[in-house]
Coordinates of C-alpha atoms and ligand atoms in Angstrom, one line a residue:
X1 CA 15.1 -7.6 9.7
X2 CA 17.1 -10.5 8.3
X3 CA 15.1 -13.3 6.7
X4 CA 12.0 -11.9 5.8
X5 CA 8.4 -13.4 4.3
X6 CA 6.3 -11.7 2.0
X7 CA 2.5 -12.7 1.8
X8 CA 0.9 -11.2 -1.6
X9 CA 4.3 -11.1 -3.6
X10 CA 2.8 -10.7 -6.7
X11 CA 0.5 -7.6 -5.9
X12 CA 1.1 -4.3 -6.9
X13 CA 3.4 -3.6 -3.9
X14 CA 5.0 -7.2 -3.6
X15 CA 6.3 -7.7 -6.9
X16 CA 8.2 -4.7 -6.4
X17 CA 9.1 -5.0 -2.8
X18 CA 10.8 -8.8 -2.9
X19 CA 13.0 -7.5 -5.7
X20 CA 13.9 -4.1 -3.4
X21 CA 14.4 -6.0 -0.4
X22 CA 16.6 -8.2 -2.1
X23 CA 19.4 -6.1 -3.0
X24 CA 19.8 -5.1 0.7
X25 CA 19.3 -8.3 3.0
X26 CA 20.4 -11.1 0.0
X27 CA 18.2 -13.0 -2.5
X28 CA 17.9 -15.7 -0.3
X29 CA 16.5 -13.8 2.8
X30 CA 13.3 -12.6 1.4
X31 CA 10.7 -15.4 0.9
X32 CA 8.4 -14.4 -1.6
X33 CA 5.0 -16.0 -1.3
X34 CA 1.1 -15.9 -3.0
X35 CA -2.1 -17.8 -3.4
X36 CA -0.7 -18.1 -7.1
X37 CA 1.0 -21.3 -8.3
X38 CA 3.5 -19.0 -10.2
X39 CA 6.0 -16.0 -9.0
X40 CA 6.6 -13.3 -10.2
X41 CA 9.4 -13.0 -9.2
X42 CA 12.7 -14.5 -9.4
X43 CA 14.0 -16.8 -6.2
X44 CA 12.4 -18.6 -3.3
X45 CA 8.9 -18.6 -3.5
X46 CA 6.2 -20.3 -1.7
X47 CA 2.4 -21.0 -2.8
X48 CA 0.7 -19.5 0.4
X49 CA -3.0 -18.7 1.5
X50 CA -2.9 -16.7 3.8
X51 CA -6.2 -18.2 5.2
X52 CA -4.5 -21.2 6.0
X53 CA -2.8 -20.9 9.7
X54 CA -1.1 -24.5 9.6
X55 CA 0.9 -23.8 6.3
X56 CA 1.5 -20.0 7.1
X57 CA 3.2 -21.1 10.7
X58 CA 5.2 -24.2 8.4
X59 CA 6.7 -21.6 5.5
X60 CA 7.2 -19.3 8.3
X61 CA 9.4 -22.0 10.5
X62 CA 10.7 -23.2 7.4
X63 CA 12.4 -20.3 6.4
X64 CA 13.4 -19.1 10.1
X65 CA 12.1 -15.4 9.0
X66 CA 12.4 -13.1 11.8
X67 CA 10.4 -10.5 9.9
X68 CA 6.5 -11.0 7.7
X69 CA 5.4 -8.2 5.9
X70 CA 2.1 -8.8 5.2
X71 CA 0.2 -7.5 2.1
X72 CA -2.3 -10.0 0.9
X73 CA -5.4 -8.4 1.0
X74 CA -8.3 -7.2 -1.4
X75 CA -8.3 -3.1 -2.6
X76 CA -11.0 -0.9 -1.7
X77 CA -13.2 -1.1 -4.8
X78 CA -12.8 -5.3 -5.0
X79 CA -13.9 -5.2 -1.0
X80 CA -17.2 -3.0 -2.1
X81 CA -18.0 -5.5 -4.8
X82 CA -17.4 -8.5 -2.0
X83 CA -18.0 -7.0 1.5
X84 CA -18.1 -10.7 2.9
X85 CA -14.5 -12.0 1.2
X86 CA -13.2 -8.6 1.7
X87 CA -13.7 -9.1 5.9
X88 CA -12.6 -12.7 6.1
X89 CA -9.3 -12.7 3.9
X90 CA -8.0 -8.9 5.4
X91 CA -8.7 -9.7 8.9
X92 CA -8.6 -13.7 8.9
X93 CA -5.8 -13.1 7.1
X94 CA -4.1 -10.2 8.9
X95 CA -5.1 -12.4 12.2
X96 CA -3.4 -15.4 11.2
X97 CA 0.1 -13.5 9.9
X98 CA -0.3 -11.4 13.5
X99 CA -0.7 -15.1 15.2
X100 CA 2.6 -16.2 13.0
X101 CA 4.9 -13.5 14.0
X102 CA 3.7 -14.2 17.9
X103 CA 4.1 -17.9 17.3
X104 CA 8.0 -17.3 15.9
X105 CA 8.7 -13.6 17.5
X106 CA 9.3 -11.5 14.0
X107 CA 8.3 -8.3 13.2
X108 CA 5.8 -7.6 11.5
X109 CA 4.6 -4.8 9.3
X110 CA 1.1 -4.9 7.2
X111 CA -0.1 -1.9 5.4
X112 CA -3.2 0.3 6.7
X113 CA -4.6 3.1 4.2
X114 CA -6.0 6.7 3.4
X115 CA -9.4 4.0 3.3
X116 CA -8.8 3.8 7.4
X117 CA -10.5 7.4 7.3
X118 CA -14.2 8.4 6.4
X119 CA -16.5 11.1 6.0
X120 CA -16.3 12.2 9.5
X121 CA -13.0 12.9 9.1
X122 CA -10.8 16.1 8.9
X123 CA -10.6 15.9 5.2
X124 CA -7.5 18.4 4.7
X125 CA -4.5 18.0 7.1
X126 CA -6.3 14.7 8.3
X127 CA -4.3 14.7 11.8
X128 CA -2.6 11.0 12.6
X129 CA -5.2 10.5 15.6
X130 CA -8.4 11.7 14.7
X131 CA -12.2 10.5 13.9
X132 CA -12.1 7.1 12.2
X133 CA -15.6 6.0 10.6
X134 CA -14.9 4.4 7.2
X135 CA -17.8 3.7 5.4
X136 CA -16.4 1.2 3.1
X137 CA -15.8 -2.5 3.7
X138 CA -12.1 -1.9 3.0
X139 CA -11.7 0.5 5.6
X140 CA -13.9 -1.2 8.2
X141 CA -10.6 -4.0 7.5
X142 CA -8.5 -1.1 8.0
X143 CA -9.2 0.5 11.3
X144 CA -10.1 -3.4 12.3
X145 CA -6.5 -4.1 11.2
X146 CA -4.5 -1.1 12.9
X147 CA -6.2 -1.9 15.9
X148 CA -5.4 -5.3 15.8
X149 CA -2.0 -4.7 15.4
X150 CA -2.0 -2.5 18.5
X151 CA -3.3 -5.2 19.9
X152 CA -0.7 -7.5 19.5
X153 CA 1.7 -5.0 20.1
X154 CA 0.9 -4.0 23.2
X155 CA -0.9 -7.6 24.7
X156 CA 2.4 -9.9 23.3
X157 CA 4.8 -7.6 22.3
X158 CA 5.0 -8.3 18.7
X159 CA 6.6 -5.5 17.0
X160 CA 4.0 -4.5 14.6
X161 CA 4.6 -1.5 12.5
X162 CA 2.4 0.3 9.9
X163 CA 1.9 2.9 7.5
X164 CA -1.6 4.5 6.1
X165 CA -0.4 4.2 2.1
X166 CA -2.3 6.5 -0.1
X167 CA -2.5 5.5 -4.0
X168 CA 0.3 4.1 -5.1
X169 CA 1.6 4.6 -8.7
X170 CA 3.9 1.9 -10.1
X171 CA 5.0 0.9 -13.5
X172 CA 5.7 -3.2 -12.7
X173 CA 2.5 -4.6 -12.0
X174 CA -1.3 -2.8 -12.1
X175 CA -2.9 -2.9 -8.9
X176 CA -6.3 -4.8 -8.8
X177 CA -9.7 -3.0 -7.8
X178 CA -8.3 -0.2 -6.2
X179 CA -10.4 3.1 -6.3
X180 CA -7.5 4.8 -7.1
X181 CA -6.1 2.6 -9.9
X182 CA -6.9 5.4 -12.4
X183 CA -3.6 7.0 -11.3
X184 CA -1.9 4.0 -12.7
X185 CA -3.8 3.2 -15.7
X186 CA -3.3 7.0 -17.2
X187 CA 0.4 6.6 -17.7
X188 CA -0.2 3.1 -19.6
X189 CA -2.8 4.5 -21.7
X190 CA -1.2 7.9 -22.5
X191 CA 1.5 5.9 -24.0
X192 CA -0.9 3.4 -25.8
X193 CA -3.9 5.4 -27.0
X194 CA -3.0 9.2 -25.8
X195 CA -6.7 9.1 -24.2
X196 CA -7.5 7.4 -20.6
X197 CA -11.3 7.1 -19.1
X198 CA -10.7 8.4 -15.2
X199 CA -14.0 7.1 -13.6
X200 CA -13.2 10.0 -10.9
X201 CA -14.4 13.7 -11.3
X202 CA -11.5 16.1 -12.3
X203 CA -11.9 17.8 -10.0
X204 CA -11.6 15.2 -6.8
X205 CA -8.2 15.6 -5.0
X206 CA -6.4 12.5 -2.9
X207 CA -3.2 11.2 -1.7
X208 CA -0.8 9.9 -3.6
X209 CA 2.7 8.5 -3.8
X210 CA 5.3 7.0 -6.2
X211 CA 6.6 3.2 -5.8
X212 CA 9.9 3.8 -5.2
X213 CA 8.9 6.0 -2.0
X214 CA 6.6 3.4 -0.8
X215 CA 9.4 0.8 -0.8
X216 CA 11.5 2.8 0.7
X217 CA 9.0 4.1 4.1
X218 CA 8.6 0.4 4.7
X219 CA 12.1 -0.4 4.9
X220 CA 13.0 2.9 7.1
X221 CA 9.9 1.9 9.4
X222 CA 11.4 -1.7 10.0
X223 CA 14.6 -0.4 10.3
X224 CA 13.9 2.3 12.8
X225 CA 14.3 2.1 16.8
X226 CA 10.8 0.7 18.2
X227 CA 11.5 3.1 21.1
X228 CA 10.6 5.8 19.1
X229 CA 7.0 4.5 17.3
X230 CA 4.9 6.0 19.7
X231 CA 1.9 5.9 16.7
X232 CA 3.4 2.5 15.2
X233 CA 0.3 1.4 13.9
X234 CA -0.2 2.9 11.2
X235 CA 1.3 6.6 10.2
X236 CA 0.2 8.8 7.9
X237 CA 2.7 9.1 4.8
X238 CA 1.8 10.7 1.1
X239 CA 4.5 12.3 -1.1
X240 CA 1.5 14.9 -3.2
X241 CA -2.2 15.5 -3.4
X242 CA -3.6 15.1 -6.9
X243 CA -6.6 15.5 -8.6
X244 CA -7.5 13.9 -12.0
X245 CA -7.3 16.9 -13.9
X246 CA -3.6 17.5 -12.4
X247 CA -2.0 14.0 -13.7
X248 CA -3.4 14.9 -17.1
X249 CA -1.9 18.1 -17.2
X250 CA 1.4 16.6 -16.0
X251 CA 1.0 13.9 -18.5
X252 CA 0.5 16.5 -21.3
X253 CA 3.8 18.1 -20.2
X254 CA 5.6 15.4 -22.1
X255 CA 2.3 13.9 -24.4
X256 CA 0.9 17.2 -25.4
X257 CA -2.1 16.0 -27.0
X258 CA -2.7 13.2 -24.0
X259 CA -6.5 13.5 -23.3
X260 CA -8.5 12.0 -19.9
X261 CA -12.0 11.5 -20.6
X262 CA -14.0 11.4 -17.7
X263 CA -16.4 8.5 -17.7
X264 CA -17.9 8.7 -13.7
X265 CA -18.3 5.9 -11.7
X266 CA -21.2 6.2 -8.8
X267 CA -19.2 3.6 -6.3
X268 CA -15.8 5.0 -7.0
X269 CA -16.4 8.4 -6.7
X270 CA -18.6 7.7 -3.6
X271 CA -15.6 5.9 -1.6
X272 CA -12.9 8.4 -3.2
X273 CA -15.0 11.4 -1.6
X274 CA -14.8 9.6 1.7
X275 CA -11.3 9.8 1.6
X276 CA -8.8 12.6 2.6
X277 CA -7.5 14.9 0.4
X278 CA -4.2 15.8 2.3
X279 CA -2.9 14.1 5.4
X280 CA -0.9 15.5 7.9
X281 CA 2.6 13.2 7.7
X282 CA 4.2 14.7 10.1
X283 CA 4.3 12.2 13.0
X284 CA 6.2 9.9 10.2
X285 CA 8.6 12.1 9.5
X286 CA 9.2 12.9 13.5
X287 CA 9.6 9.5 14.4
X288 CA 10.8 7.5 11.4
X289 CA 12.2 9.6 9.5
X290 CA 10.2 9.2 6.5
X291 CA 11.4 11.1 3.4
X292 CA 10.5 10.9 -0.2
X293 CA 12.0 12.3 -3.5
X294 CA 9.2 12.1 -5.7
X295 CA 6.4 15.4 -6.8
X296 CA 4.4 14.9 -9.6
X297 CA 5.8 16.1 -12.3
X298 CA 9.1 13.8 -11.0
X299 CA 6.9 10.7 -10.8
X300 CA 5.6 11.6 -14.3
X301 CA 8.7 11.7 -16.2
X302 CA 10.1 8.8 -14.8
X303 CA 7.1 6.5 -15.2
X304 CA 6.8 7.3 -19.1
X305 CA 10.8 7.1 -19.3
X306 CA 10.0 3.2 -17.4
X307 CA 7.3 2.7 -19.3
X308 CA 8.6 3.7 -22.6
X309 CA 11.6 0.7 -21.6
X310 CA 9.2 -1.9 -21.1
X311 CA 10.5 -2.0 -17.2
Ligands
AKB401 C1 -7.3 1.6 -3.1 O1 -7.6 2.4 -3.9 O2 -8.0 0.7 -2.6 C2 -5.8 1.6 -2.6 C3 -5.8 2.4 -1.3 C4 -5.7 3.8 -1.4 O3 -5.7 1.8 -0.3 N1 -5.0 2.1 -3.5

């Protein structure tokens, strides 16, 4: 990657990503763009909807990117709530980014997630190729989208790559109508109110990973030989398998009297069960590479440390 255009720069993932991606390949090769009128970010930015092919191809051409990393798209619980706008703006949109990198031959990466899986799936060690019958919206977009991207790859040649992101906790920006967004919202309330409301049971365990390691498994996927991506689209990748109950007690480790109050929510803990506890990561790590540094207790401290800084 060289020049590189982001699409949903001020999500959860994007407003930490442009900044990341910006210390290695140079403020001015990472084009940060979103349906808002306003970045959140500092340097080029582009208003972009990602539903528009026309003005996707122009920002694209404009900027000569050679790479798109593609991340606007609704979260799992949003998509429930919308089942229509969830399908038309994470496939339209995934279609018409896919269409882009043909159109200018970059690379292209969008993510896939633990939401690909369902019910019928191995819920513990959930193997990289396996029984894919999502019973969400969301994940209907997601197995639509990782074989899409096969698609591309294999009928064009486009290099798509992808990874199956579990929750992702962050300290920057909240994600939005996630089912896992509870993972996030404890840290800010334990520092607020020393209570949170977790609309999941304790009890209900998932995949999860810290920010940091998220960045840093897209970068080492677009950066690794494409000879060696035999399961491109999309690998399995989680740094630790939490329940509820286990991010209060690591919360409490340094807010002893931090409380969750659990407060359940039917849909939420309806698509959570669908998901897989623990996946089996080790095709990423045969074939990227992929590491991370973070466990929970790791990811704890350091988010109340950020927190506590106003980062
Ligand atoms: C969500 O909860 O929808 C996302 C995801 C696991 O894909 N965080």
């Amino acid at each position: 990657m060289n020049r590189i255009l982001v699409t949903g720069a001020n999500g959860q993932i994007g407003s930490e990503l442009v900044g990341f991606l910006r210390e290695s390949y140079g403020t001015d090769n990472v084009i940060a763009s979103d349906i808002s009128e306003t970045s959140k970010t500092r340097g080029i930015y582009e208003v972009l909807d990602v539903m528009n092919y026309d003005r996707f191809l122009e920002v694209a051409k404009k900027y000569e990117v050679d790479a798109i990393i593609h991340l606007a798209a609704l979260l799992s619980y949003k998509a429930e709530q919308n089942p229509v706008l969830a399908f038309d703006l994470n496939i339209g949109g995934l279609l018409n980014s896919l269409e882009v990198a043909k159109e200018i031959k970059a690379q292209h990466f969008s993510p896939s997630s633990i939401g690909a899986f369902g019910p019928s799936s191995p819920m513990i060690d959930t193997p990289q190729v396996t029984v894919q019958r999502p019973t969400t919206m969301y994940g209907i977009t997601k197995v639509t989208g990782e074989l899409l991207m096969d698609y591309y790859f294999n009928k064009f040649g486009v290099d798509t790559r992808s990874v199956r992101f579990p929750g992702l906790i962050s300290h920057k920006t909240l994600p939005g109508g996630g089912t896992t967004d509870y993972a996030v919202a404890c840290y800010y309330d334990a520092l607020k109110d020393k209570k949170s409301i977790c609309y999941l049971k304790e009890d209900t365990k998932l995949d999860m990973m810290y920010m940091p390691d998220a960045l840093n498994a897209i970068v080492d996927l677009m950066e690794a030989d494409s000879k060696d991506l035999i399961h491109r689209n999309a690998y399995n990748i989680s740094s630790m398998s939490v329940t509820p109950k286990e991010f209060e007690e690591s919360i409490q480790k340094i807010i002893p009297d931090f409380e969750m109050i659990y407060e359940i929510d039917p849909l939420r803990q309806a698509i959570a069960d669908s998901w897989p506890e623990k996946m089996d990561i080790h095709w990423a790590q045969e074939e990227f590479n992929f590491l991370y540094f973070y466990d929970l207790d790791a990811m704890t401290q350091d988010m109340i440390d950020q927190l506590k800084k106003g980062a």
